[in-house]
Amino acid sequence: MPAHQSHPRANSSSAASGKKDGAERVANQPIKVRLKHVLIGTICLPVVILLGAWIGFFNVGASTGHWKVTSLFLDLAMRSAVRTYALTVNAPKTLDRRGLAAAAGHFARGCAICHGAPGELRSPAVLRMLPQPPDLRLTVADWTDAQLFRIIKHGIRFTGMPAWPARDRDDEVWAMVAFLRELPKLDANGFRALSGESTGADREPAAPAELAECTRCHGSDGRGRGDLVPALAGQKQDYLFASLQAFASGDRTSGFMALPVTGIDPAAMAALAKHFAAQPPTSVDRDQIAATTIKNGQQIAQAGIPQRNVPACSSCHNGPGRNPIYPRLDGQHAAYLEEQLKLFRSEGRGGTRYWRIMATAAQRLTDDDIRAVSAYFSSRSESPQ
Amino acid sequence: MLSTAILSLLVGCALLFPANGGIWVATDVQHQPAAAVKPSAVATVATIGTAPSPEAPAGSEQAPDTGLSLFLRNGCGACHTIRGTEAGGTIGPDLSHVGSRRAIGAGVLPNTEEAIADFIARPDLMKPGVKMPAFDMLPKAEIHKIARYLKALQ
């Protein structure tokens, strides 16, 4: 660029003034030479680098580590990028701790293999990764919540640190941030308890092998550990099966569920659906909720809100002989129902082939409606239909 | 020599990072759904929701499907009223006498069984901006049974 600009100036000055005083030309001379070098340099350097890459000059082996200067540069670039990009993240004032159990379960399966976990030895193979995945118990304090969110959601390029397995599930990423804040306080037993590791004692011989993975989060009683993990006990079998298919195909996105359904064949899915559907539904522990809220919720569930085109939920979710893909909501965790309704409202839920019906129904619900109707369904305990 | 190598490595890095639009932090590249799990699932999905699936406890309260039971089973009653049944929704039109109407879909379709079925499957095609969701995931046979039932409501 600068070289280009200098030419017209040099030409015009010589053309306009003809034989001007040589002093100026001498003064111009060194600049011209330097610009030419820079020009040649900028053209040649990429070619040289490309050539170097092509003949295999750059050592991509990980065994010897980076040069000091390279690793300093990479670390600087990573930290600066995370810092800068985290500026756009809107961190909540207090982290929601209701998803801790699910996040811990996910950590045990999806993160511990690289980062290690309390009471678990890492594979020597992982320790020879470049860069080596840090022990997060020692490093989480270096980062703000927003920065952790940014790292977990998007991953880190060139390091093996993966992005979150589901798009548009910021709620799950925040749950993971909350768990990482908890991690340094956990010892081996605390971690095993929180992540729901199965002791194997309650293993039923007839159950599919994958069941131990599911009970981490959904509990061996199928009631869901933590308010954001759905109870599966007593849910309709066809709905459970169709939902598992939806997670596997990506029609319903959840980072927490994406991992456990990967690689399960349809026969095992059907067996798992059958197992949970056969468990007796017990109403989940619930918070004290104002009776008026539940009453409002009942009104919405039974009559809808006609003036805002909200249909009556019970016409699809209660009563005998309903479509087996329309799920039961009775006794489900209220926080889970709320989260799902918000996802439906923003069209971020997906689901079985029937999900659009539900998205239509949820479109015009306000946050207050959602809280009320979720509290109502959660407070019901009816035998399964 | 070493310093040129370091220099070229740094420049190389500088050239690599902006590649792909973003900078440094990898985004949204791998978000394709895990297609690997899909294959043989499809056949099973097709049967579900229609009839009870293979392992489903054979419907205890699954009376023979009449048009009315299919109407109620799929939640049409959340939005429509049919007098004399439990369907009491008020968001969509009252369908108690829909069969005797001259036209349906706010007058855009002739009132035939075929047209009613087409409307139920894809109301958005018949009338843009419609507040009724599409029910084209229901088996064709069920939609036709519902349509025949509705057409008979005089």
XYZ file of C-alpha atoms in Angstrom:
539
model
C 0.000 0.000 0.000
C 2.464 2.662 1.070
C 4.752 1.627 -1.744
C 1.964 2.219 -4.205
C 1.255 5.684 -2.922
C 4.857 6.694 -3.090
C 5.153 6.120 -6.810
C 2.778 8.794 -8.065
C 4.377 11.235 -5.694
C 7.848 10.392 -6.886
C 6.758 10.516 -10.538
C 4.815 13.734 -10.286
C 7.569 15.485 -8.463
C 10.077 14.527 -11.115
C 7.642 15.290 -13.973
C 6.458 18.614 -12.646
C 9.722 20.090 -11.597
C 11.913 18.345 -14.141
C 15.407 18.887 -12.893
C 14.708 19.892 -9.353
C 17.342 20.116 -6.723
C 18.977 16.740 -6.247
C 18.766 17.024 -2.483
C 15.131 15.944 -2.435
C 15.784 13.012 -4.734
C 18.596 11.831 -2.513
C 16.306 12.168 0.483
C 13.653 10.126 -1.325
C 16.057 7.431 -2.375
C 16.429 5.426 0.893
C 12.642 5.426 1.450
C 12.036 3.992 -1.974
C 14.575 1.233 -1.418
C 13.101 0.328 1.959
C 9.559 0.222 0.607
C 10.668 -2.015 -2.201
C 12.181 -4.427 0.307
C 9.064 -4.447 2.415
C 7.000 -5.078 -0.701
C 9.186 -7.989 -1.747
C 9.160 -9.235 1.816
C 5.385 -9.221 2.148
C 5.015 -11.059 -1.139
C 7.726 -13.591 -0.444
C 7.132 -14.398 3.214
C 3.795 -16.156 2.782
C 5.265 -18.020 -0.175
C 8.238 -19.062 1.933
C 5.947 -20.123 4.780
C 3.706 -22.027 2.403
C 6.774 -23.668 0.883
C 8.012 -24.481 4.373
C 4.686 -26.060 5.271
C 4.655 -27.965 1.991
C 8.115 -29.490 2.380
C 7.231 -30.322 5.995
C 9.537 -27.833 7.684
C 7.185 -27.086 10.599
C 7.254 -29.792 13.221
C 3.660 -30.605 14.209
C 4.735 -33.314 16.649
C 3.485 -32.726 20.170
C 6.229 -34.662 21.976
C 8.703 -31.813 22.334
C 6.187 -29.135 23.246
C 6.080 -25.652 21.782
C 8.989 -23.280 21.713
C 8.809 -21.037 24.731
C 7.971 -18.035 22.581
C 5.213 -19.882 20.740
C 3.525 -21.103 23.886
C 3.746 -17.644 25.437
C 2.174 -16.216 22.314
C -0.557 -18.873 22.137
C -1.413 -18.446 25.800
C -1.538 -14.670 25.452
C -3.745 -14.902 22.376
C -6.103 -17.396 24.045
C -6.487 -15.405 27.238
C -6.947 -12.117 25.421
C -9.502 -13.579 23.035
C -11.512 -15.103 25.873
C -11.344 -11.822 27.801
C -12.470 -9.769 24.809
C -15.231 -12.077 23.642
C -16.548 -12.512 27.185
C -17.381 -8.795 27.229
C -20.481 -9.532 25.167
C -21.678 -12.230 27.589
C -24.483 -11.242 29.935
C -23.689 -13.088 33.138
C -26.470 -13.552 35.702
C -25.842 -12.007 39.119
C -26.162 -15.319 40.906
C -25.647 -18.663 39.258
C -28.615 -21.039 39.142
C -27.613 -24.087 41.176
C -30.589 -26.249 40.270
C -28.720 -27.872 37.395
C -25.689 -28.928 39.475
C -26.471 -32.647 39.448
C -26.960 -32.773 35.671
C -23.821 -30.714 35.081
C -21.831 -32.974 37.409
C -23.123 -36.032 35.559
C -22.130 -34.469 32.263
C -18.717 -33.501 33.625
C -18.020 -37.076 34.707
C -18.806 -38.351 31.234
C -17.744 -35.501 28.962
C -15.005 -33.487 30.641
C -13.241 -35.646 33.236
C -11.566 -37.733 30.556
C -9.411 -34.700 29.698
C -9.524 -32.509 32.797
C -9.630 -35.180 35.476
C -11.969 -35.245 38.448
C -11.555 -35.594 42.206
C -10.418 -39.114 42.975
C -9.809 -40.100 39.351
C -6.493 -40.683 37.635
C -6.194 -39.375 34.130
C -5.001 -41.496 31.233
C -1.320 -40.902 30.426
C -2.402 -40.327 26.825
C -4.302 -37.218 27.840
C -1.363 -35.898 29.831
C 0.692 -35.842 26.637
C -1.787 -33.646 24.791
C -0.445 -30.280 23.676
C -1.511 -28.103 25.400
C -2.184 -30.334 28.374
C -5.775 -29.938 29.595
C -5.443 -28.130 32.935
C -6.776 -29.509 36.215
C -9.793 -27.229 36.459
C -9.834 -27.337 40.263
C -6.663 -25.259 40.135
C -7.580 -22.894 37.314
C -11.279 -21.986 37.532
C -10.503 -19.195 39.968
C -8.521 -17.442 37.194
C -11.673 -16.822 35.200
C -14.868 -14.808 35.633
C -18.250 -16.485 35.141
C -18.644 -14.814 31.757
C -15.219 -16.057 30.642
C -15.956 -19.621 31.729
C -19.252 -19.408 29.854
C -17.459 -18.273 26.730
C -14.875 -21.090 26.952
C -17.398 -23.845 27.652
C -19.874 -22.699 25.024
C -17.440 -22.182 22.172
C -14.408 -24.322 23.038
C -10.846 -23.278 22.258
C -9.518 -23.596 18.758
C -6.312 -25.640 18.158
C -6.304 -27.185 21.640
C -8.813 -30.022 21.596
C -11.115 -28.162 24.014
C -14.542 -28.877 22.448
C -17.538 -26.560 22.082
C -20.809 -27.321 23.911
C -22.514 -30.198 22.090
C -25.832 -28.353 21.628
C -26.615 -25.007 20.087
C -28.866 -22.477 21.824
C -28.696 -24.149 25.210
C -27.108 -21.349 27.215
C -29.053 -22.558 30.262
C -27.022 -25.773 30.219
C -23.739 -23.927 29.796
C -24.564 -21.760 32.824
C -25.336 -24.911 34.813
C -21.857 -26.151 33.927
C -20.317 -22.838 35.026
C -22.106 -23.199 38.370
C -20.730 -26.714 38.702
C -17.146 -25.617 37.938
C -17.437 -23.091 40.774
C -18.384 -26.023 43.003
C -15.632 -28.344 41.756
C -12.669 -27.096 43.841
C -14.667 -27.778 47.026
C -15.368 -31.430 46.177
C -13.389 -34.430 47.336
C -13.651 -37.842 45.697
C -16.764 -38.871 47.623
C -18.452 -35.531 47.183
C -17.875 -35.672 43.452
C -19.125 -39.239 43.139
C -22.270 -38.374 45.069
C -23.007 -35.231 43.091
C -22.366 -36.837 39.720
C -24.648 -39.726 40.630
C -22.139 -42.453 39.980
C -23.922 -45.793 40.240
C -22.555 -48.164 42.843
C -23.735 -51.079 40.739
C -25.570 -52.512 43.752
C -29.021 -51.626 42.435
C -28.296 -52.986 38.990
C -31.134 -55.052 37.614
C -30.037 -57.978 35.485
C -32.774 -57.463 32.888
C -32.030 -53.774 32.373
C -30.023 -52.627 29.350
C -26.351 -51.889 29.917
C -26.813 -48.176 29.254
C -29.137 -47.781 32.243
C -26.294 -47.034 34.664
C -25.464 -44.003 32.528
C -29.042 -42.710 32.643
C -29.511 -43.087 36.377
C -26.593 -40.719 36.964
C -28.954 -37.881 36.172
C -32.430 -39.369 36.160
C -31.917 -41.360 39.367
C -32.460 -45.077 39.861
C -36.049 -44.272 40.859
C -36.485 -42.291 37.624
C -37.520 -39.135 39.457
C -34.766 -36.910 38.098
C -31.905 -35.687 40.275
C -32.253 -31.950 40.659
C -35.094 -29.738 39.514
C -33.921 -29.372 35.929
C -33.669 -33.085 35.167
C -37.065 -34.447 34.171
C -38.718 -37.285 36.044
C -39.145 -40.210 33.647
C -40.908 -42.606 36.021
C -44.410 -43.326 34.757
C -44.025 -41.151 31.654
C -45.670 -42.545 28.499
C -43.445 -45.114 26.863
C -44.006 -43.926 23.300
C -43.153 -40.369 24.289
C -39.929 -41.468 26.019
C -38.905 -43.521 23.019
C -39.732 -40.803 20.489
C -37.865 -38.244 22.624
C -34.741 -40.405 22.745
C -34.889 -40.666 18.945
C -35.275 -36.893 18.764
C -32.175 -36.318 20.914
C -30.178 -38.798 18.838
C -31.173 -37.244 15.522
C -30.593 -33.711 16.779
C -34.264 -32.748 16.359
C -34.235 -31.891 20.056
C -31.059 -30.258 21.285
C -29.580 -30.753 24.720
C -25.889 -31.041 25.503
C -26.702 -33.084 28.601
C -28.695 -35.652 26.608
C -26.579 -35.606 23.440
C -23.787 -37.621 24.996
C -25.792 -40.428 26.629
C -27.868 -41.134 23.498
C -24.902 -41.244 21.154
C -24.354 -44.727 19.849
C -27.359 -46.352 21.534
C -29.219 -48.536 19.068
C -33.015 -48.259 18.751
C -33.626 -51.583 20.472
C -31.789 -50.405 23.596
C -33.671 -47.103 23.440
C -36.956 -48.952 23.369
C -35.862 -51.039 26.344
C -34.862 -47.943 28.301
C -38.162 -46.246 27.492
C -39.996 -49.331 28.680
C -37.953 -49.482 31.876
C -38.681 -45.893 32.912
C -42.321 -45.957 31.800
C -42.919 -48.940 34.065
C -41.534 -47.221 37.164
C -44.183 -45.927 39.545
C -44.577 -42.159 39.320
C -44.069 -40.418 42.618
C -44.606 -36.741 42.858
C -41.318 -34.910 43.126
C -40.237 -32.791 46.069
C -41.541 -29.346 45.488
C -41.187 -25.898 46.941
C -43.969 -24.163 48.765
C -45.902 -22.269 46.145
C -48.651 -19.765 46.782
C -52.114 -21.281 46.387
C -53.196 -18.405 44.144
C -50.396 -19.192 41.708
C -51.532 -22.801 41.489
C -55.115 -21.652 41.053
C -54.126 -19.414 38.128
C -52.242 -22.323 36.646
C -55.275 -24.560 36.975
C -57.380 -22.007 35.131
C -54.899 -21.938 32.226
C -54.579 -25.717 32.144
C -58.299 -26.378 32.072
C -59.632 -23.481 30.011
C -56.627 -21.899 28.329
C -56.549 -18.132 27.838
C -58.976 -17.665 24.926
C -58.406 -13.920 24.523
C -54.703 -14.622 23.907
C -55.277 -17.802 21.871
C -53.702 -20.068 24.506
C -55.398 -23.486 24.221
C -56.405 -25.568 27.233
C -53.408 -27.715 28.133
C -55.505 -30.489 29.652
C -57.129 -31.280 26.319
C -53.793 -32.729 25.255
C -51.953 -33.495 28.480
C -54.647 -35.025 30.716
C -57.463 -37.460 30.349
C -57.688 -40.987 29.047
C -57.052 -42.040 25.470
C -54.767 -39.171 24.475
C -52.146 -39.551 21.803
C -49.297 -41.604 23.348
C -46.770 -39.014 22.164
C -48.428 -36.243 24.205
C -46.458 -36.367 27.478
C -47.791 -36.497 31.012
C -46.959 -33.360 32.960
C -48.465 -34.315 36.322
C -45.914 -34.369 39.129
C -43.071 -33.223 36.875
C -40.464 -30.820 38.313
C -41.843 -27.286 37.997
C -38.458 -25.795 37.104
C -38.086 -28.300 34.277
C -41.562 -27.535 32.900
C -40.806 -23.805 33.008
C -37.546 -24.255 31.146
C -39.199 -26.379 28.450
C -42.063 -23.917 27.969
C -39.588 -21.078 27.526
C -37.685 -23.157 24.997
C -40.928 -23.922 23.115
C -41.833 -20.244 23.147
C -38.538 -19.278 21.529
C -38.765 -22.273 19.151
C -35.563 -23.648 20.690
C -37.067 -26.916 21.888
C -37.716 -29.176 18.928
C -38.781 -32.686 19.846
C -40.792 -35.462 18.276
C -42.705 -35.040 15.029
C -45.389 -33.344 17.110
C -43.338 -30.515 18.624
C -44.774 -27.736 16.458
C -48.212 -28.260 17.989
C -46.737 -27.512 21.372
C -44.740 -24.543 20.075
C -48.038 -23.043 18.852
C -49.598 -23.607 22.263
C -46.686 -21.997 24.140
C -46.201 -18.985 21.872
C -48.394 -16.533 23.721
C -47.639 -17.516 27.305
C -46.122 -14.814 29.522
C -43.477 -15.624 32.137
C -46.159 -15.396 34.831
C -48.439 -17.809 32.949
C -45.526 -20.210 32.619
C -44.704 -20.089 36.311
C -48.338 -20.634 37.296
C -49.145 -23.462 34.916
C -45.864 -25.265 35.705
C -46.562 -25.028 39.435
C -50.050 -26.402 38.839
C -48.957 -29.470 36.876
C -46.081 -30.106 39.250
C -48.469 -30.090 42.210
C -50.713 -32.740 40.672
C -50.128 -36.365 41.380
C -52.374 -38.553 39.365
C -51.940 -42.164 38.452
C -50.522 -42.518 34.939
C -52.972 -42.721 32.078
C 18.122 -18.806 10.827
C 16.341 -19.594 14.095
C 14.975 -16.103 14.355
C 13.584 -16.222 10.811
C 11.978 -19.540 11.632
C 10.365 -18.088 14.747
C 9.297 -15.024 12.819
C 7.722 -17.083 10.079
C 5.990 -19.272 12.628
C 4.486 -16.250 14.336
C 3.374 -14.774 11.035
C 2.011 -18.164 10.088
C -0.053 -18.213 13.258
C -1.250 -14.695 12.631
C -2.438 -15.805 9.198
C -4.129 -18.905 10.536
C -6.226 -17.395 13.272
C -8.457 -15.067 11.284
C -9.183 -17.907 8.876
C -12.769 -19.062 9.041
C -14.174 -15.664 9.916
C -13.832 -15.764 13.682
C -10.726 -15.248 15.710
C -9.065 -17.885 17.844
C -12.093 -19.269 19.546
C -13.741 -22.018 17.546
C -17.429 -21.510 17.054
C -20.347 -23.425 15.647
C -18.326 -25.633 13.365
C -19.289 -29.014 14.682
C -22.896 -28.470 15.452
C -24.357 -30.870 12.928
C -26.650 -33.290 14.680
C -25.132 -36.664 15.366
C -26.350 -38.255 12.167
C -24.602 -41.498 12.892
C -27.342 -42.711 15.195
C -30.188 -42.197 12.806
C -30.397 -45.067 10.318
C -32.562 -47.939 11.490
C -34.468 -45.676 13.849
C -36.607 -44.301 11.052
C -38.698 -47.368 10.475
C -39.575 -47.579 14.135
C -40.498 -43.924 14.342
C -42.949 -44.283 11.495
C -45.035 -46.738 13.432
C -45.046 -44.872 16.687
C -47.995 -42.707 17.548
C -50.092 -44.389 14.910
C -50.831 -47.649 16.497
C -49.346 -48.607 19.820
C -45.664 -49.324 19.194
C -44.456 -52.931 19.280
C -43.571 -52.949 22.968
C -46.330 -50.628 24.093
C -48.885 -52.297 26.300
C -51.627 -52.994 23.792
C -54.009 -50.087 24.368
C -56.195 -50.903 27.308
C -58.534 -47.976 26.747
C -57.871 -47.917 23.004
C -61.437 -48.306 21.811
C -61.780 -48.751 18.044
C -60.752 -45.449 16.501
C -63.782 -43.436 15.554
C -63.531 -39.983 14.061
C -64.567 -38.457 17.372
C -62.081 -40.454 19.451
C -59.279 -39.449 17.076
C -60.429 -35.835 17.308
C -60.237 -35.916 21.095
C -57.117 -38.063 21.215
C -55.074 -35.554 19.233
C -56.188 -32.554 21.244
C -58.370 -30.817 18.639
C -60.742 -30.119 21.504
C -58.231 -27.705 23.007
C -59.284 -25.183 20.367
C -62.604 -26.391 18.954
C -66.033 -27.020 20.409
C -68.269 -29.851 19.277
C -71.458 -29.693 21.265
C -72.375 -32.850 23.133
C -68.732 -33.935 23.455
C -65.945 -32.990 25.855
C -64.439 -30.744 23.154
C -64.997 -27.206 24.437
C -62.173 -25.076 23.026
C -62.908 -21.539 21.889
C -59.803 -20.494 19.991
C -60.892 -21.960 16.681
C -64.401 -21.989 15.211
C -67.175 -24.129 16.706
C -67.294 -27.256 14.575
C -70.665 -28.574 15.827
C -72.270 -28.052 12.421
C -69.218 -27.709 10.231
C -70.554 -30.280 7.724
C -73.450 -28.076 6.751
C -71.328 -25.029 6.074
C -70.951 -23.840 2.477
C -67.182 -23.317 2.718
C -64.444 -23.826 5.305
C -61.157 -22.158 6.215
C -62.857 -18.739 6.372
C -64.388 -19.348 2.963
C -61.305 -20.274 0.991
C -62.103 -23.978 0.552
C -65.164 -25.868 -0.656
C -66.738 -27.940 2.100
C -65.783 -31.441 0.995
C -64.246 -34.265 2.997
C -61.118 -33.974 0.855
C -60.765 -30.231 1.520
C -61.307 -30.664 5.258
C -58.567 -33.306 5.320
C -56.207 -31.030 3.375
C -56.953 -28.193 5.771
C -56.239 -30.291 8.878
C -52.917 -31.481 7.445
C -51.617 -28.080 6.363
C -53.873 -25.166 7.353
C -50.946 -22.812 6.815
C -50.962 -23.643 3.100
C -54.674 -22.869 2.788
C -54.542 -19.725 4.841
C -51.250 -17.981 5.630
C -50.882 -16.786 9.213
C -53.476 -19.246 10.481
C -53.505 -19.922 14.245
C -54.075 -23.646 13.849
C -50.930 -25.816 13.806
C -50.361 -28.309 10.978
C -51.255 -31.903 11.786
C -49.531 -33.505 8.818
C -47.556 -35.775 11.163
C -50.761 -37.739 11.751
C -51.234 -40.765 9.489
C -53.315 -39.944 6.398
C -55.895 -42.552 7.331
C -56.534 -40.880 10.686
C -56.877 -37.444 9.122
C -59.424 -38.828 6.662
C -61.381 -40.505 9.410
C -61.563 -37.193 11.293
C -62.547 -35.358 8.107
C -65.332 -37.857 7.358
C -66.626 -37.443 10.901
C -66.559 -33.642 10.676
C -68.236 -33.584 7.269
C -71.047 -35.677 8.752
C -71.714 -33.060 11.490
C -74.729 -31.351 9.943
